[in-house]
CSV table of C-alpha atoms and ligand atoms in Angstrom, one decimal:
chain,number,residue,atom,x,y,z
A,1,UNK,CA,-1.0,11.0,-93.4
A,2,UNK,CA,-3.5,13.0,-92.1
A,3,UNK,CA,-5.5,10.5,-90.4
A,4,UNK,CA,-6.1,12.4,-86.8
A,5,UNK,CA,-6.8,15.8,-87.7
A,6,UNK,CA,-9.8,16.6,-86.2
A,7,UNK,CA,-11.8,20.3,-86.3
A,8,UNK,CA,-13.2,21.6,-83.4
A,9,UNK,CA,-15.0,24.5,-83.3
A,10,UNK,CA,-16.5,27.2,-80.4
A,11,UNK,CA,-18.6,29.9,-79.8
A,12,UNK,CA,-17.9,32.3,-77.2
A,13,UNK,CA,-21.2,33.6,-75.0
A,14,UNK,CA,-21.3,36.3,-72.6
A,15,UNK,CA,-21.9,35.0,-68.8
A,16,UNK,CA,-25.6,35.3,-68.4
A,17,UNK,CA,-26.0,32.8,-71.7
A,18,UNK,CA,-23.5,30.3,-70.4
A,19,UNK,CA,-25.2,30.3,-67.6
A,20,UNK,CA,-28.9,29.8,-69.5
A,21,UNK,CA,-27.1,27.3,-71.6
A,22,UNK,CA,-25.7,25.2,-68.0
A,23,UNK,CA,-28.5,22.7,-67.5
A,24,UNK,CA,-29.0,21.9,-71.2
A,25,UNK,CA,-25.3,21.2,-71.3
A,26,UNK,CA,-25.4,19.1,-68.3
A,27,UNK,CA,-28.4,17.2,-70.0
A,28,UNK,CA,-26.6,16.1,-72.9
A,29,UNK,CA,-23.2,15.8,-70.6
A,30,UNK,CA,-25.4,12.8,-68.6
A,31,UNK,CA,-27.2,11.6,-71.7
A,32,UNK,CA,-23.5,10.9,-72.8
A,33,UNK,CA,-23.0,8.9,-69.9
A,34,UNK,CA,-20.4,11.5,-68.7
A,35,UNK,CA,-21.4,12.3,-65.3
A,36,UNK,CA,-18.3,14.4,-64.2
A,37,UNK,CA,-18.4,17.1,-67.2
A,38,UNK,CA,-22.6,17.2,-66.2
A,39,UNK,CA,-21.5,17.9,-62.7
A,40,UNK,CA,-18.7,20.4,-64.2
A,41,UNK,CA,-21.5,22.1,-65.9
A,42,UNK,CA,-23.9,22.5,-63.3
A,43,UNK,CA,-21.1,23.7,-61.4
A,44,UNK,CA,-20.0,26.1,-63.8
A,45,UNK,CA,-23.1,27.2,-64.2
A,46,UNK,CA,-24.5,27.6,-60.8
A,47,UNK,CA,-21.0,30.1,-60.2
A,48,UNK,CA,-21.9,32.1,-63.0
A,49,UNK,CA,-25.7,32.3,-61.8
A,50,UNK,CA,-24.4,33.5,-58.2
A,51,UNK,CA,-21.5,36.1,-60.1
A,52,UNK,CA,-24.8,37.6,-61.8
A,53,UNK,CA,-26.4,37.6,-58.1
A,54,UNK,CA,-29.3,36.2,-58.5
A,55,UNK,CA,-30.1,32.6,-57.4
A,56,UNK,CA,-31.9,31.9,-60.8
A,57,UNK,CA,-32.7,34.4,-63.3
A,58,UNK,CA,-35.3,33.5,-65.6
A,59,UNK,CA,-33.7,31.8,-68.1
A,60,UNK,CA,-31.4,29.3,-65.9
A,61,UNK,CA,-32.4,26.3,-64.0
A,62,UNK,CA,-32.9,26.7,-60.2
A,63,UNK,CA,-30.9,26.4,-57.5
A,64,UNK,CA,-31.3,22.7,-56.3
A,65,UNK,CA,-30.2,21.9,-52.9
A,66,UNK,CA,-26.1,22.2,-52.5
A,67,UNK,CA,-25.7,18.4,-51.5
A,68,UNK,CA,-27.6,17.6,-54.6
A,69,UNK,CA,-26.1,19.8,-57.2
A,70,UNK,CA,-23.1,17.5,-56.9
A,71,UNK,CA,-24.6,14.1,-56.8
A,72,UNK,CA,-24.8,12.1,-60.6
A,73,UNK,CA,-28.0,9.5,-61.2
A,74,UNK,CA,-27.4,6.5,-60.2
A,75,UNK,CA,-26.6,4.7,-63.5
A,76,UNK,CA,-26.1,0.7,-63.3
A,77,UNK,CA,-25.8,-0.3,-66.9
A,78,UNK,CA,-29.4,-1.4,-67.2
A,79,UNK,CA,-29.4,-2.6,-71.2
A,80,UNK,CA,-31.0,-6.1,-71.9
A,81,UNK,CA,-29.2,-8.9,-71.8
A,82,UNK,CA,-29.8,-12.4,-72.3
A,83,UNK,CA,-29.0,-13.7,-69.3
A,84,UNK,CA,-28.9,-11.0,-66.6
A,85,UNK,CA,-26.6,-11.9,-63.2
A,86,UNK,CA,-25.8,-8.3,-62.6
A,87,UNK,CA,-28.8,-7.2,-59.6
A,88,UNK,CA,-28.6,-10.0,-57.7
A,89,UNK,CA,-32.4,-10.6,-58.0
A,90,UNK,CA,-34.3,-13.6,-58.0
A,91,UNK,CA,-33.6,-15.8,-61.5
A,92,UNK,CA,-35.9,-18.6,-60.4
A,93,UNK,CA,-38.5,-16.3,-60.8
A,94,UNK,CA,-41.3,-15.3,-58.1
A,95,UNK,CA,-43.4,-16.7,-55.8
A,96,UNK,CA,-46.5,-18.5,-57.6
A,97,UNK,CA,-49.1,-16.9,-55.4
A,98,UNK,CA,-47.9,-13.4,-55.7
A,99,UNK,CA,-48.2,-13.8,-59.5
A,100,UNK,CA,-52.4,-14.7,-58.6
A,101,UNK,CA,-52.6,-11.8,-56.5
A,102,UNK,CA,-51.4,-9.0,-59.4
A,103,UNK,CA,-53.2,-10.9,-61.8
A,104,UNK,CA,-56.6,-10.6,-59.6
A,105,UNK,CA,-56.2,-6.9,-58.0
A,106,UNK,CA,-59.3,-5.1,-58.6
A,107,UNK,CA,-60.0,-1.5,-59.7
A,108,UNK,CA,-59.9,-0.2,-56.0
A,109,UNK,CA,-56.8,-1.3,-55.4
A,110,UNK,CA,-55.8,0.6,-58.3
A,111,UNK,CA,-58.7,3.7,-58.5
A,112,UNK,CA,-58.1,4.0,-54.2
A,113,UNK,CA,-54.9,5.0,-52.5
A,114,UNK,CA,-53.3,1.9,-50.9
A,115,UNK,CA,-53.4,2.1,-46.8
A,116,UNK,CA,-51.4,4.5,-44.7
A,117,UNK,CA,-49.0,2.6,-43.2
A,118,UNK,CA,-49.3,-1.1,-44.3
A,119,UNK,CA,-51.0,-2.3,-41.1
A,120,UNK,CA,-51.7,-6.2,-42.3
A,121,UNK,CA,-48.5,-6.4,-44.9
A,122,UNK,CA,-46.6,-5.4,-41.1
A,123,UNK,CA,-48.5,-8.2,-39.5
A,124,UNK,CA,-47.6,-10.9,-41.9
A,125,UNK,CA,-43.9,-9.9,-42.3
A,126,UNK,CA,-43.7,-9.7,-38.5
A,127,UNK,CA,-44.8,-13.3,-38.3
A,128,UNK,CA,-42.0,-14.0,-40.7
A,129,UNK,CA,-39.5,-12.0,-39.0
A,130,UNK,CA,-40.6,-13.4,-35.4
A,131,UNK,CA,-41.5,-10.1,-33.6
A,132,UNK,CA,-44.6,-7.9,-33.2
A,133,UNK,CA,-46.1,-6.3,-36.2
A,134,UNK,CA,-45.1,-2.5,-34.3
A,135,UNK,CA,-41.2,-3.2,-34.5
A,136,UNK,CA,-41.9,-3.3,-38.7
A,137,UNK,CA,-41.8,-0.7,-40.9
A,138,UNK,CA,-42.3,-1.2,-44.8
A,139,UNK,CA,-41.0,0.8,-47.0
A,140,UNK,CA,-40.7,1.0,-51.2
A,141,UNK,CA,-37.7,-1.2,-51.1
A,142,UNK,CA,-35.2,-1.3,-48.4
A,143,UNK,CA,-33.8,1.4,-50.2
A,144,UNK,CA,-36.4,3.7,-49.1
A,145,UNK,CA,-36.4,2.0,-45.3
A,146,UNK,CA,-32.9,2.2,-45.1
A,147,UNK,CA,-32.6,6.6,-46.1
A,148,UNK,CA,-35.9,6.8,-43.8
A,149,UNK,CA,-34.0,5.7,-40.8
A,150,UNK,CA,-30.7,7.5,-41.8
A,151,UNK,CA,-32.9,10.3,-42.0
A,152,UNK,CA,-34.8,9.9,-38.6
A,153,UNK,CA,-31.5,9.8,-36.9
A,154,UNK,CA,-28.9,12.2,-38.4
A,155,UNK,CA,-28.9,15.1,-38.4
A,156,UNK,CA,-27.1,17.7,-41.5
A,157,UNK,CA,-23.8,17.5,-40.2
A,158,UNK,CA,-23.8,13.8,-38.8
A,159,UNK,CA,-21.6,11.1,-39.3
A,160,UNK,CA,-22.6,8.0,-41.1
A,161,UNK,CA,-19.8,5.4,-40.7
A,162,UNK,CA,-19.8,2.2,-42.8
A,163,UNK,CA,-17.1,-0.2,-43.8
A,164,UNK,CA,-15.4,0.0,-47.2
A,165,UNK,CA,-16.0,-1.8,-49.2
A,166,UNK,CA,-19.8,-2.0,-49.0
A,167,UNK,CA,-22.9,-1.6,-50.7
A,168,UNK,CA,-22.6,1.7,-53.1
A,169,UNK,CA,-25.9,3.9,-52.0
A,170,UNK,CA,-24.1,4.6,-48.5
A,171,UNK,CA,-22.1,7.3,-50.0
A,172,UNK,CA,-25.1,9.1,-52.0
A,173,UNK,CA,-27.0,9.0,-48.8
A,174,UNK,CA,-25.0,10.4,-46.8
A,175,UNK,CA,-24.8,13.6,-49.4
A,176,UNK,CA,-28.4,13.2,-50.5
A,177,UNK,CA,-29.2,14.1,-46.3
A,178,UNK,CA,-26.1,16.2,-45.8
A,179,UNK,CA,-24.0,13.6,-43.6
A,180,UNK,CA,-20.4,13.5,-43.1
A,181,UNK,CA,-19.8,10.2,-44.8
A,182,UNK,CA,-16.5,7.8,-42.8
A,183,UNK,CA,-15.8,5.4,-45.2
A,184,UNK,CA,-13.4,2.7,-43.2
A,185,UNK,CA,-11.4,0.5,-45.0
A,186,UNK,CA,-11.7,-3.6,-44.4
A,187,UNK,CA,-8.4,-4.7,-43.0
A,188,UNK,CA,-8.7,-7.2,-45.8
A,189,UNK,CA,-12.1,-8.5,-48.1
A,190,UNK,CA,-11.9,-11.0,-45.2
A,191,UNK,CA,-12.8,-8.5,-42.3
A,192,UNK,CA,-14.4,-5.1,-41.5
A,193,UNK,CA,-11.9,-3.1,-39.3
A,194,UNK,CA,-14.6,-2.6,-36.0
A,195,UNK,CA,-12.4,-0.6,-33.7
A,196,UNK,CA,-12.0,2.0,-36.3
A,197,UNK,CA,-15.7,1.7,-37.4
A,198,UNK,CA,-16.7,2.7,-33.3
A,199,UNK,CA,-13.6,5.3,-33.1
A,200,UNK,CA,-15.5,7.3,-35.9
A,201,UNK,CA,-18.5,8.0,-32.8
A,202,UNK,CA,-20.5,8.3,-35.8
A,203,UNK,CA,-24.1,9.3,-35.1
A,204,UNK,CA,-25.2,6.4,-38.0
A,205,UNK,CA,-23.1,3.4,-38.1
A,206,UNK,CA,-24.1,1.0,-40.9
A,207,UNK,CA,-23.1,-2.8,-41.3
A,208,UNK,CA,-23.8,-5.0,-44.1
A,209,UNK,CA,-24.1,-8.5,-43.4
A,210,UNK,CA,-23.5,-10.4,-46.1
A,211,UNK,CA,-22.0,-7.6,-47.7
A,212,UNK,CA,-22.7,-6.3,-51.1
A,213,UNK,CA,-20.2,-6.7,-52.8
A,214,UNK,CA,-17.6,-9.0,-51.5
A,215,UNK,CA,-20.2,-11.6,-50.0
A,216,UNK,CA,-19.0,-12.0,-46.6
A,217,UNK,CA,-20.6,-12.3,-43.7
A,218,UNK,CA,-20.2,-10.8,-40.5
A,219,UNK,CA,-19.8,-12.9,-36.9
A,220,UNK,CA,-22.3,-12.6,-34.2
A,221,UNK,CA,-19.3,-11.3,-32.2
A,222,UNK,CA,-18.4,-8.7,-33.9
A,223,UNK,CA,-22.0,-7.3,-34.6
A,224,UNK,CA,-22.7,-8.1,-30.7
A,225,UNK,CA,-19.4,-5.8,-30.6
A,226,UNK,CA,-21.0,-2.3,-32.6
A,227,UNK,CA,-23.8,-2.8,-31.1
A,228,UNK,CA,-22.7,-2.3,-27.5
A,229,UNK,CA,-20.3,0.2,-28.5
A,230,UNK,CA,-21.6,2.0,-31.2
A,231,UNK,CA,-22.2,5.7,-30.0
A,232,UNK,CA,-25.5,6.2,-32.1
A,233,UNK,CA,-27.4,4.2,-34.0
A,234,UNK,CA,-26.8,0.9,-35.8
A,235,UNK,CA,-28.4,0.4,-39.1
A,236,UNK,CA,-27.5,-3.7,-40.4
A,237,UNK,CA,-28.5,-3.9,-43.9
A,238,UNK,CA,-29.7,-7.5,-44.2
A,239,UNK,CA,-31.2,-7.8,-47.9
A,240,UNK,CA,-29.0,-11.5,-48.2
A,241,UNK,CA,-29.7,-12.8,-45.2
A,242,UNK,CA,-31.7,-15.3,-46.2
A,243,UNK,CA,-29.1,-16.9,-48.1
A,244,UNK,CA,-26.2,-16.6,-45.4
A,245,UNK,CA,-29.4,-18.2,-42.4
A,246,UNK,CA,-28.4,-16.0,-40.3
A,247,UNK,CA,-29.0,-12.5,-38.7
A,248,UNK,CA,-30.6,-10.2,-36.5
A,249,UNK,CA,-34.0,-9.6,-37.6
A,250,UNK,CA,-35.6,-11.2,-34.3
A,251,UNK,CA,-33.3,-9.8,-32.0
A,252,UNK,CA,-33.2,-6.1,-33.5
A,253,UNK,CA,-36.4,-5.0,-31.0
A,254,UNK,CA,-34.2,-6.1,-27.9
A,255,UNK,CA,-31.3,-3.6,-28.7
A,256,UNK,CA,-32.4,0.0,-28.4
A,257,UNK,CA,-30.0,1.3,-31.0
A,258,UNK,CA,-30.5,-1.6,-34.0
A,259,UNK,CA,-32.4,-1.6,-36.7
A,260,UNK,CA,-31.9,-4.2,-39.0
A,261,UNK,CA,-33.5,-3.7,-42.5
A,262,UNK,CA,-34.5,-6.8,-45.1
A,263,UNK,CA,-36.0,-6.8,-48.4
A,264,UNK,CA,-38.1,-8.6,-50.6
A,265,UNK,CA,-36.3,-8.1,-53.7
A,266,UNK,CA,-33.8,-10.9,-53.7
A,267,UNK,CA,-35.2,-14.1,-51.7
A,268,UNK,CA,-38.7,-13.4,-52.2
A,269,UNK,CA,-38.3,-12.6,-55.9
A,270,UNK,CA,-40.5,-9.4,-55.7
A,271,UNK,CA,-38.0,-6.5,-57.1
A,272,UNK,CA,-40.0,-5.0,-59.3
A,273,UNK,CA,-42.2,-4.2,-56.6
A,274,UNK,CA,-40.3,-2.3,-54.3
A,275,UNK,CA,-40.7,-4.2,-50.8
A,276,UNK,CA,-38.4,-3.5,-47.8
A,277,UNK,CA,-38.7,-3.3,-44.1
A,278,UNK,CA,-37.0,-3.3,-40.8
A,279,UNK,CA,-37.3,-4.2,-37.4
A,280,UNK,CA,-36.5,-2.5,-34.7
A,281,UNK,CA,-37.4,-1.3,-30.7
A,282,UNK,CA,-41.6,0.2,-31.3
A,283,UNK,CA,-40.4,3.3,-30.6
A,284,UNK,CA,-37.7,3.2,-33.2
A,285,UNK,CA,-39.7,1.9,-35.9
A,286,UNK,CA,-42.1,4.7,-35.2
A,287,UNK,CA,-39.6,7.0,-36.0
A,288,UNK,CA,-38.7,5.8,-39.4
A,289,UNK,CA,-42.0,5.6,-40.6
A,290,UNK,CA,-42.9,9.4,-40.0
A,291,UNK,CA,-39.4,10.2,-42.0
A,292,UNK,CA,-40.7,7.5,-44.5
A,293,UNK,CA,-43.6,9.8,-44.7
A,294,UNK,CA,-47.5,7.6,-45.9
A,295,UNK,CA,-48.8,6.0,-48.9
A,296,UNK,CA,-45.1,4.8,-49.8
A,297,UNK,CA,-46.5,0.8,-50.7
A,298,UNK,CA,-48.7,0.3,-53.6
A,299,UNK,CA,-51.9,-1.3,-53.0
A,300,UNK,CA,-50.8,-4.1,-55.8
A,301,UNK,CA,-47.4,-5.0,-54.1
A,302,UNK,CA,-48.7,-4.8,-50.5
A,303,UNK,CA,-51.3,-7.8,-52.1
A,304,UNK,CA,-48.6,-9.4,-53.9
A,305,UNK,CA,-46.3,-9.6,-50.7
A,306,UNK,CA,-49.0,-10.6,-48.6
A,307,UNK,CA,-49.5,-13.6,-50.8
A,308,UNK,CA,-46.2,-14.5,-50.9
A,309,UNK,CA,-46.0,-14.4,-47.4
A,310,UNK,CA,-48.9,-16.8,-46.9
A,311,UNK,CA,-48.3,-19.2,-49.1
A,312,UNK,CA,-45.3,-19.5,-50.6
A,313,UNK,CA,-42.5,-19.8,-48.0
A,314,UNK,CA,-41.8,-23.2,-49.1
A,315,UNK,CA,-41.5,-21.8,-52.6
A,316,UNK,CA,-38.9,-19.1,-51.4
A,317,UNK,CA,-37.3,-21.4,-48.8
A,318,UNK,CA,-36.6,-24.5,-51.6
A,319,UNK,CA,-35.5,-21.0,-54.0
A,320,UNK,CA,-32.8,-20.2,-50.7
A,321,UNK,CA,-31.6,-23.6,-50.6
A,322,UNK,CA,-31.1,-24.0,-54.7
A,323,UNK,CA,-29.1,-21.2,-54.6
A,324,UNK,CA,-26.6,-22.0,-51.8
A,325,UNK,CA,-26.2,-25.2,-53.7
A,326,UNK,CA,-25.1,-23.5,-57.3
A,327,UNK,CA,-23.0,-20.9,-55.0
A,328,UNK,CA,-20.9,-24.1,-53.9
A,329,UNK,CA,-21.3,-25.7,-57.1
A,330,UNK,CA,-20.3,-22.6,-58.8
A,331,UNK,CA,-17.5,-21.8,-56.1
A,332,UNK,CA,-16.0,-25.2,-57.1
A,333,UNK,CA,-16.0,-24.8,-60.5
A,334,UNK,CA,-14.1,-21.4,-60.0
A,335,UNK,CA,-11.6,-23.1,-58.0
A,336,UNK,CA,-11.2,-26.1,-60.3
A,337,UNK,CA,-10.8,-23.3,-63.4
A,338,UNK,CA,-8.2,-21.6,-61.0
A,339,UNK,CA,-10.0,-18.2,-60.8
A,340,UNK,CA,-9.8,-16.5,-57.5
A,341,UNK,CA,-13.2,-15.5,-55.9
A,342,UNK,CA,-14.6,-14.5,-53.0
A,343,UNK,CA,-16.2,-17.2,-50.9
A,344,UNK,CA,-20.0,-15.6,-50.3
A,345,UNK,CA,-22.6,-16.3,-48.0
A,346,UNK,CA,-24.9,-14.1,-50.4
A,347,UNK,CA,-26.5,-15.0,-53.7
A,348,UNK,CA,-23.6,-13.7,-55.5
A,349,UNK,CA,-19.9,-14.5,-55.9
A,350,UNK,CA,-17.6,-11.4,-56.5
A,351,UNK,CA,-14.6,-12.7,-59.1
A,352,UNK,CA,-11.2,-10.2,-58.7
A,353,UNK,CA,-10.0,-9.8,-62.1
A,354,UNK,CA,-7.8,-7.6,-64.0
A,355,UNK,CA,-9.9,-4.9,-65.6
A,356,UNK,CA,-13.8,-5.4,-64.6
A,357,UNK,CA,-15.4,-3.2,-67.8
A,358,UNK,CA,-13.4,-5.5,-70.4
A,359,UNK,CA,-14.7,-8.4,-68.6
A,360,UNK,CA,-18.0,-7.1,-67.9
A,361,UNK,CA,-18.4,-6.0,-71.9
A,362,UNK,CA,-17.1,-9.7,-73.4
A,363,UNK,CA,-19.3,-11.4,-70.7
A,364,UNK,CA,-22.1,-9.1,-72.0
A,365,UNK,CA,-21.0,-10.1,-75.9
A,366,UNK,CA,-21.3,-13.8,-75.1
A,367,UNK,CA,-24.7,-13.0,-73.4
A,368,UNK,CA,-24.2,-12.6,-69.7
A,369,UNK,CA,-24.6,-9.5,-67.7
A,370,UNK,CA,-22.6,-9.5,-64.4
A,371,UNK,CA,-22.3,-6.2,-62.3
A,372,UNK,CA,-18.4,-5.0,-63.0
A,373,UNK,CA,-16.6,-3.0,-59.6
A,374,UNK,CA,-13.6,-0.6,-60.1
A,375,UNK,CA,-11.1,-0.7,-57.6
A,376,UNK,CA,-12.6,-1.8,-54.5
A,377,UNK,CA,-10.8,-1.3,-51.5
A,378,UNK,CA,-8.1,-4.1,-50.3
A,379,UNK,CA,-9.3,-6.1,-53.8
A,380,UNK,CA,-9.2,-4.0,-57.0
A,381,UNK,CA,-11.6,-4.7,-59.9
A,382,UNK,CA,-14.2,-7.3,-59.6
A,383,UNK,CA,-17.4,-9.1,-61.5
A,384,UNK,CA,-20.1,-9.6,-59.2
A,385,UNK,CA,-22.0,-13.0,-60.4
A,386,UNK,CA,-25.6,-13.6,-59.1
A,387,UNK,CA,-26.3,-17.0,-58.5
A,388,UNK,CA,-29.1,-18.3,-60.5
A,389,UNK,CA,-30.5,-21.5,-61.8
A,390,UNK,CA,-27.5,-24.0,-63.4
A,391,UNK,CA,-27.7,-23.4,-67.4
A,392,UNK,CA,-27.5,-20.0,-66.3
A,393,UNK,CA,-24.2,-20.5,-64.1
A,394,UNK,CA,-22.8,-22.7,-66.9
A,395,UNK,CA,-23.2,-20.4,-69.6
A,396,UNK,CA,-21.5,-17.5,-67.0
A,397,UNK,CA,-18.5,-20.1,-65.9
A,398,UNK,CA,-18.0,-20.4,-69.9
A,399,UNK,CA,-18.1,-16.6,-70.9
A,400,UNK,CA,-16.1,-15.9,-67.7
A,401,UNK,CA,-13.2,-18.7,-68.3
A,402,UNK,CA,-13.3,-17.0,-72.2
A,403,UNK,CA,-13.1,-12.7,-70.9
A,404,UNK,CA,-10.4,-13.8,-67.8
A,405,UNK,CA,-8.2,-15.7,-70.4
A,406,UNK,CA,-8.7,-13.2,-73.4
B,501,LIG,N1,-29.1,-3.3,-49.4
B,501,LIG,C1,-28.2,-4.0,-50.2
B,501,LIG,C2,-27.0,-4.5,-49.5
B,501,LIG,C3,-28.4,-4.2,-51.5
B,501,LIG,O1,-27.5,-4.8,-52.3
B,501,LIG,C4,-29.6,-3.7,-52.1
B,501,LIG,C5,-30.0,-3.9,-53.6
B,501,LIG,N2,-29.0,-3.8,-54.5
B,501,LIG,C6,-30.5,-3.0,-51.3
B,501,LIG,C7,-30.2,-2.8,-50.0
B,501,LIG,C8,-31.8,-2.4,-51.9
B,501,LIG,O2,-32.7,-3.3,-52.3
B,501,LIG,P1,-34.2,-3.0,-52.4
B,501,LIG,O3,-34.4,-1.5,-52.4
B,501,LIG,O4,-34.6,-3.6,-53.7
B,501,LIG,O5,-34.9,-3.6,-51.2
């Protein structure tokens, strides 16, 4: 038969048009979702711009910085789902007060800029934290905080060491600000290899505690350990904390070289509107805030975050303990279905399985979005499962015991 004939056609163009046509290509190559034949593009197209010496001519794009040429978006697969346990957000919902405070802001928090520096949004989460309102910086999500202190500590050409595996911005970081990355395989999921994490001498070390995406939780030991040895600075990432009830968010200004960075996207349910911060030594916190540069929280979330922080910690505390009570409840019911997990201190559960998109897409059919990892190191592929209120776990366990069996 002649089933799989297919016609493909081309057009040859002389240099100077390929390399007009680059960044349109690349644009469709991402729209795709095929990030590799963008980057080829770009790539391609960027050579051909330099053959014709000039850095950009008027018809092509210009010259972005080297680092970035080579960097893709960042594209989680964002589509709606019904049930969404892929972002380990807050599924009970957010915190009753902060929900007043957006539906009250008036115009000038809207028509004004918001303040500099976030002076009384520092004061409350310093009361939270237990330190002084100068050992906070806020940023727009710890996202922000945590590239602001890479930033006000490396140098192009640094070292940024971090375990692998751990959470997947450290990477893109390190290229977005021109860092060496050290990527240093765990042992096993179990344990993060800390001798070779302080042979690197890295300039940034970085520690995630629990870890995104295997759930485990470093001992006080072996933190205690990096931070004595380390030979720059020690960035902990902290955003699940609250769920582990443990960490180093007090202690952070008594260390020199620690800054330990929180959020409140996941415990305090407040995601959407981009709230992170550290603490660290005054003088360290200073630091990050001029590479965090001003204005960087809107005048509506600082109010929102505010009110949470007054008046609904019993709300986020009671939200904590519910779900360490579905992780166990959910752990056992993975263990009684005889599918191997991760035990987690976080507010997800990573599940090893065979092929993570084929899970991911039959959990999505059946109505449940979980966050699907290729080949981590010492593991393989994995489903990452926020933990969220119980219909929500039991319609997960069901679509997962269905996609792991199919
Ligand atoms: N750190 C870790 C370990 C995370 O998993 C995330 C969110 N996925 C962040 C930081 C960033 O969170 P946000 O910017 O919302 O505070």
């Amino acid at each position: 038969t002649l089933d799989f004939i297919r016609w493909t056609t081309f057009q040859r163009v002389s240099p100077p048009a390929a390399a007009a046509l680059a960044a349109s290509v690349a644009a469709l190559a991402e729209a795709e979702g095929l990030p590799a034949h963008a980057a080829a593009a770009r790539r391609a197209g960027d050579e051909l711009a330099a053959e014709q010496g000039s850095v950009a001519g008027p018809r092509t794009s210009p010259r972005a910085r080297a680092t970035l040429r080579e960097l893709s978006l960042y594209r989680p697969n964002r589509a709606p789902c019904a049930i969404d346990l892929s972002d380990n957000t807050n599924r009970w919902g957010m915190p009753p007060s902060a929900a007043r405070a957006l539906h009250e802001i008036d115009a000038d928090r809207v028509t004004r800029y918001p303040s500099v520096y976030t002076p009384e949004l520092k004061g409350a989460l310093a009361s939270y934290a237990g330190v002084e309102a100068d050992e906070v910086v806020v940023g727009c999500g710890s996202d922000d905080v945590l590239d602001s202190a890479i930033r006000a500590f490396a140098e192009p050409g640094d070292r940024i060491a971090f375990p692998n595996p751990t959470f997947g911005m450290l990477p893109i970081w390190a290229q977005m600000n021109d860092l060496v990355a050290i990527p240093v395989p765990t042992p096993n999921p179990h344990a993060v290899n800390i001798d070779a994490l302080l042979a690197a001498r890295a300039q940034v070390t970085y520690l995630c505690s629990p870890n995104n995406p295997t759930g485990l939780s470093l001992s006080r030991a072996d933190v205690a350990r990096v931070i004595e040895d380390a030979a720059g600075v020690v960035i902990l990432d902290e955003a699940y904390a609250e769920f582990a009830g443990d960490g180093w968010v007090t202690l952070a200004p008594n260390h020199p070289r620690l800054i330990v960075v929180r959020t409140m996207s996941k415990a305090f349910g407040l995601a959407g509107l981009r709230i992170g911060y550290a603490t660290a030594a005054a003088s360290t916190a200073l630091q990050i805030e001029k590479a965090r540069g001003p204005y960087m929280v809107s005048g509506a979330a600082e109010r929102a975050a505010l009110a949470a922080l007054r008046n609904d910690l019993d709300w986020v505390r009671a939200n904590i303990v519910a779900a360490q009570e579905n992780r166990a409840r959910f752990a056992n019911e993975l263990e009684a279905a005889g599918i191997p997990f991760l035990p987690s201190t976080a507010n997800f559960i990573l599940v090893p399985v065979g092929s993570a998109a084929d899970v991911a897409a039959a959990m999505r059919e059946a109505g449940i979005a979980v966050r699907p990892f290729a080949d981590v190191n010492g593991i393989g592929d994995g489903v990452r499962i926020t933990v969220a209120p119980w219909p929500m776990m039991e319609t997960a366990m069901r679509a997962l015991r269905n996609a792991v069996r199919t």
